mmCIF file of C-alpha atoms (C1' of nucleotides) in Angstrom:
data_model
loop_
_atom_site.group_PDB
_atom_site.id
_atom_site.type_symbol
_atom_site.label_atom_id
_atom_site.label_comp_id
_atom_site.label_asym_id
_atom_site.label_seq_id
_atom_site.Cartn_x
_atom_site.Cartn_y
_atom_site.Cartn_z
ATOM 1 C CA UNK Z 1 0.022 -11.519 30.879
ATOM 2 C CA UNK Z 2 -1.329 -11.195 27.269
ATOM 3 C CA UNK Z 3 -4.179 -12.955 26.406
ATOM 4 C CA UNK Z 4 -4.695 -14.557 23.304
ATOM 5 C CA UNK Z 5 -7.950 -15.662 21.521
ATOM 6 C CA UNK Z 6 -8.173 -18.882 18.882
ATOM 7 C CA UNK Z 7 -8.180 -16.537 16.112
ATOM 8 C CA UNK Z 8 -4.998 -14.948 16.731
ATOM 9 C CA UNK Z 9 -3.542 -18.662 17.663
ATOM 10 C CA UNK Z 10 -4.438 -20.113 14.215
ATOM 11 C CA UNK Z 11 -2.572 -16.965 12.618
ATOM 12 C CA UNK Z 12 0.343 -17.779 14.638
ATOM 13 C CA UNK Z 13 0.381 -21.631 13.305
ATOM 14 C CA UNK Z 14 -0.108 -20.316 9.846
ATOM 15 C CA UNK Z 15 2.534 -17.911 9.614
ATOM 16 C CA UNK Z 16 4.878 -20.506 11.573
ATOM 17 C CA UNK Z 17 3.942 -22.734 8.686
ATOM 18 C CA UNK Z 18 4.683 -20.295 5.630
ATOM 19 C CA UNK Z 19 8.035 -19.432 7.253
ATOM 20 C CA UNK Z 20 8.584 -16.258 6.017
ATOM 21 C CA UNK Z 21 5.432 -13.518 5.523
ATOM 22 C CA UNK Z 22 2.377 -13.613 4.150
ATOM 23 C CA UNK Z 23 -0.197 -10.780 3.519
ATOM 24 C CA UNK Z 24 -3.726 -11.221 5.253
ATOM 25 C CA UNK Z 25 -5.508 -12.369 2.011
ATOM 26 C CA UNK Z 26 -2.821 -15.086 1.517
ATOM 27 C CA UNK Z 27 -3.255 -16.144 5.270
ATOM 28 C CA UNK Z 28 -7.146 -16.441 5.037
ATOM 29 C CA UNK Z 29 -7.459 -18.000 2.023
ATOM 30 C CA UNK Z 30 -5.078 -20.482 4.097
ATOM 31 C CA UNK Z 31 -6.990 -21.157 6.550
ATOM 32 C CA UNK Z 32 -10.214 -21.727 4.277
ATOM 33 C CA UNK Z 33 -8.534 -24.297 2.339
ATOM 34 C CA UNK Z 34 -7.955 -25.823 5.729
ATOM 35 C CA UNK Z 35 -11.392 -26.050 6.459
ATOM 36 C CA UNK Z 36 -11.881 -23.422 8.750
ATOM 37 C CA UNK Z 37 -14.411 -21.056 8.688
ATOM 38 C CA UNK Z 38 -12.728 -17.810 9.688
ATOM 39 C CA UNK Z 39 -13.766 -14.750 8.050
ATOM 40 C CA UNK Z 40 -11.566 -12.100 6.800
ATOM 41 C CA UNK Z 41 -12.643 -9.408 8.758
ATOM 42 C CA UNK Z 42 -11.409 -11.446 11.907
ATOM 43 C CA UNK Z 43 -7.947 -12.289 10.151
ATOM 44 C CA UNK Z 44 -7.524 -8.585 9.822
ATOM 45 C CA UNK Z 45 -8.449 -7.821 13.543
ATOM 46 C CA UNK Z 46 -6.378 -10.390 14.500
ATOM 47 C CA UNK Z 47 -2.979 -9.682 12.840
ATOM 48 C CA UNK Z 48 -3.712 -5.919 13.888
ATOM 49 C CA UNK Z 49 -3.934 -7.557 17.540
ATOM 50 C CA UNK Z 50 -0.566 -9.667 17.144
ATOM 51 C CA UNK Z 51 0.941 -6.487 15.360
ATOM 52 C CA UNK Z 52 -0.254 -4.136 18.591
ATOM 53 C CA UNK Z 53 1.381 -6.840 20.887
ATOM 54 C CA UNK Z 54 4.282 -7.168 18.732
ATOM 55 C CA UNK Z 55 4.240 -10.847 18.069
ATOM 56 C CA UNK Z 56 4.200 -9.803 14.150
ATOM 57 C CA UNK Z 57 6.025 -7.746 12.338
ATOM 58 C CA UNK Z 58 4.873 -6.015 9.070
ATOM 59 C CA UNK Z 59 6.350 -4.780 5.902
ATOM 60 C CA UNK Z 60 4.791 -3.436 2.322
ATOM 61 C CA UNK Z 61 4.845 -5.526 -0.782
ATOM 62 C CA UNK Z 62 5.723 -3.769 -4.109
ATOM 63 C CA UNK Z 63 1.979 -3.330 -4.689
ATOM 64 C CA UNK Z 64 1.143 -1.964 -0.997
ATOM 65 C CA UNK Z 65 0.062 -4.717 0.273
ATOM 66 C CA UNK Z 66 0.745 -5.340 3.956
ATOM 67 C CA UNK Z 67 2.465 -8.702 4.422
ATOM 68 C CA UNK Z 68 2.790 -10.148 8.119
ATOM 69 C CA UNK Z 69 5.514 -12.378 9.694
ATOM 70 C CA UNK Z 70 6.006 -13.055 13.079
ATOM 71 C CA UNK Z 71 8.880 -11.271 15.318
ATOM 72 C CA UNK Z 72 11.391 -12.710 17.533
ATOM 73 C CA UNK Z 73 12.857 -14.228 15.222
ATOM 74 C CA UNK Z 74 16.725 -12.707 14.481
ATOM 75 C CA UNK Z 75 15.743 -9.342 12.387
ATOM 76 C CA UNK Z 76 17.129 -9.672 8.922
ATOM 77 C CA UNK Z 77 15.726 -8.228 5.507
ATOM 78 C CA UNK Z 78 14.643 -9.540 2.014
ATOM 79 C CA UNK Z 79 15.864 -9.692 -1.055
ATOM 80 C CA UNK Z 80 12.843 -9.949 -3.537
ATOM 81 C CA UNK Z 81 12.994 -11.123 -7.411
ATOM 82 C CA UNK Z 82 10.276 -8.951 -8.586
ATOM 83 C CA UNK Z 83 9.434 -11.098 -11.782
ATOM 84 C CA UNK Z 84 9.101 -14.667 -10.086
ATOM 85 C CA UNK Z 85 9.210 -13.737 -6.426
ATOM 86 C CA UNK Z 86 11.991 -15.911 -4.858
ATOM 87 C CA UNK Z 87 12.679 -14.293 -1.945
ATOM 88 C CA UNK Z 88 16.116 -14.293 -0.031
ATOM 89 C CA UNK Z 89 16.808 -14.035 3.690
ATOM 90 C CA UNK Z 90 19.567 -11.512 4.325
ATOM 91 C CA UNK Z 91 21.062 -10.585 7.488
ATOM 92 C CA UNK Z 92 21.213 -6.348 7.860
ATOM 93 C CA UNK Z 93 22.787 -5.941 11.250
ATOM 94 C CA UNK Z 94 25.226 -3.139 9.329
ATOM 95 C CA UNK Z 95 21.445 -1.378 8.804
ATOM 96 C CA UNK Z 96 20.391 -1.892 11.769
ATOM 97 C CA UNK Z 97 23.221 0.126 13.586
ATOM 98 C CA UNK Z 98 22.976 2.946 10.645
ATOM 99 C CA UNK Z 99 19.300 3.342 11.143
ATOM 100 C CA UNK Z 100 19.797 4.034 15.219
ATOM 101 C CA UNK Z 101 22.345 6.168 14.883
ATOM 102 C CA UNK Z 102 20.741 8.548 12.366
ATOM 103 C CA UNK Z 103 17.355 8.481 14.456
ATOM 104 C CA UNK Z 104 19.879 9.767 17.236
ATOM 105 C CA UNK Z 105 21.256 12.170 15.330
ATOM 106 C CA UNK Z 106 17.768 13.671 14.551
ATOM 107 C CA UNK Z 107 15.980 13.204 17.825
ATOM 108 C CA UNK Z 108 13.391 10.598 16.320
ATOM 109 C CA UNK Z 109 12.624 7.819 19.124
ATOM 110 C CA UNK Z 110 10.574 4.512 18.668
ATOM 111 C CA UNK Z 111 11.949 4.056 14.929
ATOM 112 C CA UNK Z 112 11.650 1.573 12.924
ATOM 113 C CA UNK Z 113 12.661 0.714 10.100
ATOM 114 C CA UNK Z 114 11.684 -0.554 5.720
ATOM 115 C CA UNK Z 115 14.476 -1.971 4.845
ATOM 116 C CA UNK Z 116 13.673 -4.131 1.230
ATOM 117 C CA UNK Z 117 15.425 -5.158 -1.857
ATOM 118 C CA UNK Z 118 13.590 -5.750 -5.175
ATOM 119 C CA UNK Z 119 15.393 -7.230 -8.212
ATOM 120 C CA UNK Z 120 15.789 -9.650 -10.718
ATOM 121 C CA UNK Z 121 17.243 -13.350 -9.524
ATOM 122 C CA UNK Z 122 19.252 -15.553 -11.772
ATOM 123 C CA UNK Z 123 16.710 -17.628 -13.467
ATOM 124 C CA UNK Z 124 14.675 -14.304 -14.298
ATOM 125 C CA UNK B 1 13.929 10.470 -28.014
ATOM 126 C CA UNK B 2 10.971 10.254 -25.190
ATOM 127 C CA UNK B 3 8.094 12.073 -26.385
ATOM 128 C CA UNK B 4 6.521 13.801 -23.008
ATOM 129 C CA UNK B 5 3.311 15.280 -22.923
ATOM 130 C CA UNK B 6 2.179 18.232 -20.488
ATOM 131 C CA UNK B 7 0.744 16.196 -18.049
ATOM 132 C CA UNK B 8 4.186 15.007 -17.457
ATOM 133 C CA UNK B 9 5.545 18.114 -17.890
ATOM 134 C CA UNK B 10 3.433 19.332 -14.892
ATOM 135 C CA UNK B 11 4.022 16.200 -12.611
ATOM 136 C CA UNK B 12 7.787 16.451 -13.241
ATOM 137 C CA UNK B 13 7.849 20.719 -11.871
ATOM 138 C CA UNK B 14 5.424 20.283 -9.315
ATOM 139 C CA UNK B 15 7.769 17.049 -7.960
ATOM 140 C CA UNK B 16 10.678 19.318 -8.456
ATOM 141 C CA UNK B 17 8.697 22.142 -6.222
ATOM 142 C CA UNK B 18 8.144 19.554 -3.599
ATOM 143 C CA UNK B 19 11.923 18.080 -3.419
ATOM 144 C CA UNK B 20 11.273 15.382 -2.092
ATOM 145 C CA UNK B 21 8.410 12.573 -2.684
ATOM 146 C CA UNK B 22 4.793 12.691 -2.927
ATOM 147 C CA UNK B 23 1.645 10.716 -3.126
ATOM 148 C CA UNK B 24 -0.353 10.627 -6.370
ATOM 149 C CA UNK B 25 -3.371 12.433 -4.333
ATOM 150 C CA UNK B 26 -1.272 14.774 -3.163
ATOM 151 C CA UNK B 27 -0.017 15.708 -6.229
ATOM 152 C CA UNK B 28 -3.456 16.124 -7.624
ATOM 153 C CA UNK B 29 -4.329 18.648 -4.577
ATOM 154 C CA UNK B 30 -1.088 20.679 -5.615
ATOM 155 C CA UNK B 31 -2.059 21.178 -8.843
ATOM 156 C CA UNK B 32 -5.773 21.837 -8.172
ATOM 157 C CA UNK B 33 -4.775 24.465 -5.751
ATOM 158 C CA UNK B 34 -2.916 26.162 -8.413
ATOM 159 C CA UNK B 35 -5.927 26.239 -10.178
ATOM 160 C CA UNK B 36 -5.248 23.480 -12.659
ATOM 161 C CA UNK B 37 -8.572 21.359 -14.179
ATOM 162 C CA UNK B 38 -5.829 17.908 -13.891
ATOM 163 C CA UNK B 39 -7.787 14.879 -13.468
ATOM 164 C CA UNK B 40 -6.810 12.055 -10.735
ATOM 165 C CA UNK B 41 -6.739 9.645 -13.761
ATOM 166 C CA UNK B 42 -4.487 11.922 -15.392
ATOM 167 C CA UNK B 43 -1.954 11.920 -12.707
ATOM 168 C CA UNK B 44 -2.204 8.616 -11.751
ATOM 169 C CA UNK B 45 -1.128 7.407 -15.746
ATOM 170 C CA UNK B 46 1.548 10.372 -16.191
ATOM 171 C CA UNK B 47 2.718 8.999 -13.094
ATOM 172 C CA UNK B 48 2.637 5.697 -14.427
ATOM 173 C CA UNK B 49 4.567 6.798 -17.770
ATOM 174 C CA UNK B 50 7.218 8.653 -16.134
ATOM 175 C CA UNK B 51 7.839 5.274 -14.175
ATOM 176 C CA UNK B 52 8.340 3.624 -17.308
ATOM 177 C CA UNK B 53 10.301 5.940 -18.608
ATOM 178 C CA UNK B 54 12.485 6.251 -15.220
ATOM 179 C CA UNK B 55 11.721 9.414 -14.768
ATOM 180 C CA UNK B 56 10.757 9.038 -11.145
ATOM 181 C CA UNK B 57 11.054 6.341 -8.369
ATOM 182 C CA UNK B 58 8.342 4.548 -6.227
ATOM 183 C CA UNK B 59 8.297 3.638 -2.755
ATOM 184 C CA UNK B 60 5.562 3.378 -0.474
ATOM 185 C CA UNK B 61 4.372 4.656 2.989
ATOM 186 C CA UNK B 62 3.554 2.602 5.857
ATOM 187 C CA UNK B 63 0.393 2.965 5.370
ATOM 188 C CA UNK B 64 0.828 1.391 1.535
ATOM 189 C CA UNK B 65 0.077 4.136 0.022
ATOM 190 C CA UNK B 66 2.362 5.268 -3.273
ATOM 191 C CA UNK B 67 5.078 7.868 -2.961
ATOM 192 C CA UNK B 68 6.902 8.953 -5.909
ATOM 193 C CA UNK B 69 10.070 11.147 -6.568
ATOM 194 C CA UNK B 70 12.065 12.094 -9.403
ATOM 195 C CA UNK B 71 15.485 9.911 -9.892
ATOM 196 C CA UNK B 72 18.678 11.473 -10.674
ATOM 197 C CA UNK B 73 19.208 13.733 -8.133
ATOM 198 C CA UNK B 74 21.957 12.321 -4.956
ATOM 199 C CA UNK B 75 20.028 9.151 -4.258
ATOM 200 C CA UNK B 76 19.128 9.177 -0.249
ATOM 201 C CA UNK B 77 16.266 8.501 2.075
ATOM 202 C CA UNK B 78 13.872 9.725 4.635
ATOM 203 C CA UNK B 79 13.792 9.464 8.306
ATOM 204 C CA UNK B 80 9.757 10.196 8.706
ATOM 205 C CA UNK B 81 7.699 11.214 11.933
ATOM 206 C CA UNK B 82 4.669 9.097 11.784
ATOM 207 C CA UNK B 83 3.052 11.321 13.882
ATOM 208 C CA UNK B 84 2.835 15.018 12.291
ATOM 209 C CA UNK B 85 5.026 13.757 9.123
ATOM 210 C CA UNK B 86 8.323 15.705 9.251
ATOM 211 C CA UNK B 87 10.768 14.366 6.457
ATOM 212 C CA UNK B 88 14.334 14.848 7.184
ATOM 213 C CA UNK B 89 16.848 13.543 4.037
ATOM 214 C CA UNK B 90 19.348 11.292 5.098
ATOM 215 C CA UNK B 91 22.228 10.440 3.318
ATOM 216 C CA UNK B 92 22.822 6.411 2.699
ATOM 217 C CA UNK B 93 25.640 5.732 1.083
ATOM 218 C CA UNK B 94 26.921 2.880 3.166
ATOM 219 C CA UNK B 95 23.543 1.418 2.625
ATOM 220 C CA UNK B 96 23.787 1.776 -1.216
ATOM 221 C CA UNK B 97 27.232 -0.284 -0.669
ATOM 222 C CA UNK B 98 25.272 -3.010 0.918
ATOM 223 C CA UNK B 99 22.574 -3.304 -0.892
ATOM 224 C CA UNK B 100 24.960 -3.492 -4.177
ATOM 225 C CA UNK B 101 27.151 -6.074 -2.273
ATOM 226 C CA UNK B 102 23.778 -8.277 -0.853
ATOM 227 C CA UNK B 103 22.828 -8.223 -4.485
ATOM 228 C CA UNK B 104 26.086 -9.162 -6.128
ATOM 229 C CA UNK B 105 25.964 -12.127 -4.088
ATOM 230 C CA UNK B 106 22.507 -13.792 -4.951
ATOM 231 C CA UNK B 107 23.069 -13.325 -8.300
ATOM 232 C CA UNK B 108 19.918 -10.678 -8.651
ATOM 233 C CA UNK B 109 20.391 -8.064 -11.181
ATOM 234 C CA UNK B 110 18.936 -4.489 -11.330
ATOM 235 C CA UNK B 111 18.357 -4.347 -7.511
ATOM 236 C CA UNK B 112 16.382 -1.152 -6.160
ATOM 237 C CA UNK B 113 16.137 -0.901 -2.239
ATOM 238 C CA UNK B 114 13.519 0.705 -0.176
ATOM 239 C CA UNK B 115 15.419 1.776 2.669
ATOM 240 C CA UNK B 116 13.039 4.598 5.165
ATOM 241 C CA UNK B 117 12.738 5.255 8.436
ATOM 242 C CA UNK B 118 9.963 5.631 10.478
ATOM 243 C CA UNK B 119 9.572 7.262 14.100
ATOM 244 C CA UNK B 120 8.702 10.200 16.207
ATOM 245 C CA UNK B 121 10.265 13.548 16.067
ATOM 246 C CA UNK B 122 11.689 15.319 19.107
ATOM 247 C CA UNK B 123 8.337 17.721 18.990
ATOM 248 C CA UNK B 124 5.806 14.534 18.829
ATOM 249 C "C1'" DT D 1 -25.174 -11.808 33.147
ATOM 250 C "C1'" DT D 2 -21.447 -9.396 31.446
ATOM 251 C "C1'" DT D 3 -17.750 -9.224 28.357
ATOM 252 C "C1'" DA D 4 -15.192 -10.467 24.367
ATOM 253 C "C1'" DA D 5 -15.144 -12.444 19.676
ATOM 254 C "C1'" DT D 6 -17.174 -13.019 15.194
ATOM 255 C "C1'" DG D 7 -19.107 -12.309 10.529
ATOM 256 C "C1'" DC D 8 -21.700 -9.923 7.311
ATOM 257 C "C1'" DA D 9 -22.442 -5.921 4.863
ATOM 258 C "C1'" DA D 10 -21.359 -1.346 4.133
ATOM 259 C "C1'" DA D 11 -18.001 2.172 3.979
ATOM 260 C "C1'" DT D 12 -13.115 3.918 2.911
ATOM 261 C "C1'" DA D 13 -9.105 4.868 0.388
ATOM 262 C "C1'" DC D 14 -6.099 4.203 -3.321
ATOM 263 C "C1'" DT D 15 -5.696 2.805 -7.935
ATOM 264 C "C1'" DT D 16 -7.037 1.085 -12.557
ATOM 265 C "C1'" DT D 17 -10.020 0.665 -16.617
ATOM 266 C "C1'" DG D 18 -13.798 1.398 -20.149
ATOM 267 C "C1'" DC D 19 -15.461 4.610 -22.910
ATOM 268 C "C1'" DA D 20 -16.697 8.672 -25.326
ATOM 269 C "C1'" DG D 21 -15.392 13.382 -26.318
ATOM 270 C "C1'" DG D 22 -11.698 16.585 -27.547
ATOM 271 C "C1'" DA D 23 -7.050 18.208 -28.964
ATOM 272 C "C1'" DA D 24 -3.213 17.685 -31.835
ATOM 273 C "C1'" DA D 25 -0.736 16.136 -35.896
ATOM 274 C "C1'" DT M 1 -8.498 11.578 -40.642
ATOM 275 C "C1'" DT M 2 -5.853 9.252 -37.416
ATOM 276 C "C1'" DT M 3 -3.655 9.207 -33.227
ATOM 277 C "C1'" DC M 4 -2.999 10.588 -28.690
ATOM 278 C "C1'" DC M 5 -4.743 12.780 -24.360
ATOM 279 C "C1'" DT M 6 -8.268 13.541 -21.090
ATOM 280 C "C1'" DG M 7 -11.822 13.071 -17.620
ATOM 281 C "C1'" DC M 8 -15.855 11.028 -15.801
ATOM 282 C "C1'" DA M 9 -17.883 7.168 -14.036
ATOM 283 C "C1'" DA M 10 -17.514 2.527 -12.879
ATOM 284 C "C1'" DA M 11 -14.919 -1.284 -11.307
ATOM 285 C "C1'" DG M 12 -11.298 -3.439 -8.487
ATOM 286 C "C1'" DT M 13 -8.546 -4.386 -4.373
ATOM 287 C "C1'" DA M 14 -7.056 -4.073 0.301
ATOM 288 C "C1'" DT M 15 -8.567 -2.675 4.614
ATOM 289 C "C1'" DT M 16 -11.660 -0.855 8.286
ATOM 290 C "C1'" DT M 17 -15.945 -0.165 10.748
ATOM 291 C "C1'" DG M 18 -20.960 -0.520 12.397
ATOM 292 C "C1'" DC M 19 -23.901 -3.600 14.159
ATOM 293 C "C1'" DA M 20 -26.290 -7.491 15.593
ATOM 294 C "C1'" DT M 21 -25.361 -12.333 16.905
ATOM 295 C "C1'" DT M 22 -22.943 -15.736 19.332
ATOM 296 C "C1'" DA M 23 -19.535 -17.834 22.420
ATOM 297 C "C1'" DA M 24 -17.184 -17.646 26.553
ATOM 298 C "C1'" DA M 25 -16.327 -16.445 31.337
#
DNA sequence: TTTAATGCAAATACTTTGCAGGAAA
DNA sequence: TTTCCTGCAAAGTATTTGCATTAAA
């Protein structure tokens, strides 16, 4: 079985409690505000931990930056407003199939896939 | 009309002599090689002005870094080995449906998608 | 004691900015 | 001259790593 250290068990709480993803920064300065005295470098080794395990998933933010969520979860996509940055859930099973079947086609294994949509929501 | 300067000028040819997408660094060690006295400050703002200008597109690599391409040509994505790099060009056009459709009905306007796949190739 | 976890500081890598010199209009 | 372009150096940001200390087993 997997161990897990506190660290990585206080990231797991915190990205429970954002609900969607969060980028390490976000998630540190998270757990300051809380109290805790975590440091940043141990965030990072943590969430690169979680991600080696696969209990998180991660994805790139317009600006690069890496932005964790955790896995399990049904896979589905996002819809970002790039002004004011609502983000919407969608569901991408229609992707999902398309992405296997060209990795097939090409002899790729162990793909994954970026799947991200970046736009402008109503009120923006 | 757009004025373009030759820094442009240069980023645009050495893009189209690459066909597909490349990183800002990378396009400063392309045009070094050919023996031109560029600067990486250079490329980084004609990079940035072309952008504005929609001249080229920006997505990034899993690693965050910056890719860019020149728009207007058949829009379609990568399938990437993350091992030696290999790009193969997929076509997406039931993805472009979807992401159109996904769009439409959240009410976002001028959606982009980052669609790219990432895996090994049958050699790696 | 032996191993794993932690934090600080330094190092990386990409990218942006301030500023002064140079080219072009 | 006036404006735009350029590059160097410095700053900024996210992330990783070396190392010594500490906590845990």
């Amino acid at each position: 079985m997997r161990t897990m250290n506190k660290s990585q068990i206080k990231l797991i709480s915190t990205l429970e409690r954002v609900g969607g993803f969060a980028s390490a920064q976000e998630l540190y300065q998270l757990l300051r505000r809380d109290g805790d005295g975590i440091g940043l470098t141990t965030v990072y080794r943590a969430l690169q931990s979680l991600l080696d395990d696969k209990i998180v998933d991660v994805l790139r933010r317009e600006d690069g930056e890496a932005l964790y969520r955790l896995c399990g979860e049904a896979h589905h996509h996002h819809l970002v407003c790039r002004s004011c940055g609502t983000t919407v859930e969608i569901e991408g099973s229609s992707v999902e199939r398309w992405a296997e079947a060209v990795a097939k086609e090409h002899y790729f294994r162990e793909v994954g896939h970026t799947v991200e949509l970046f736009g402008l929501c109503s009120k923006c």
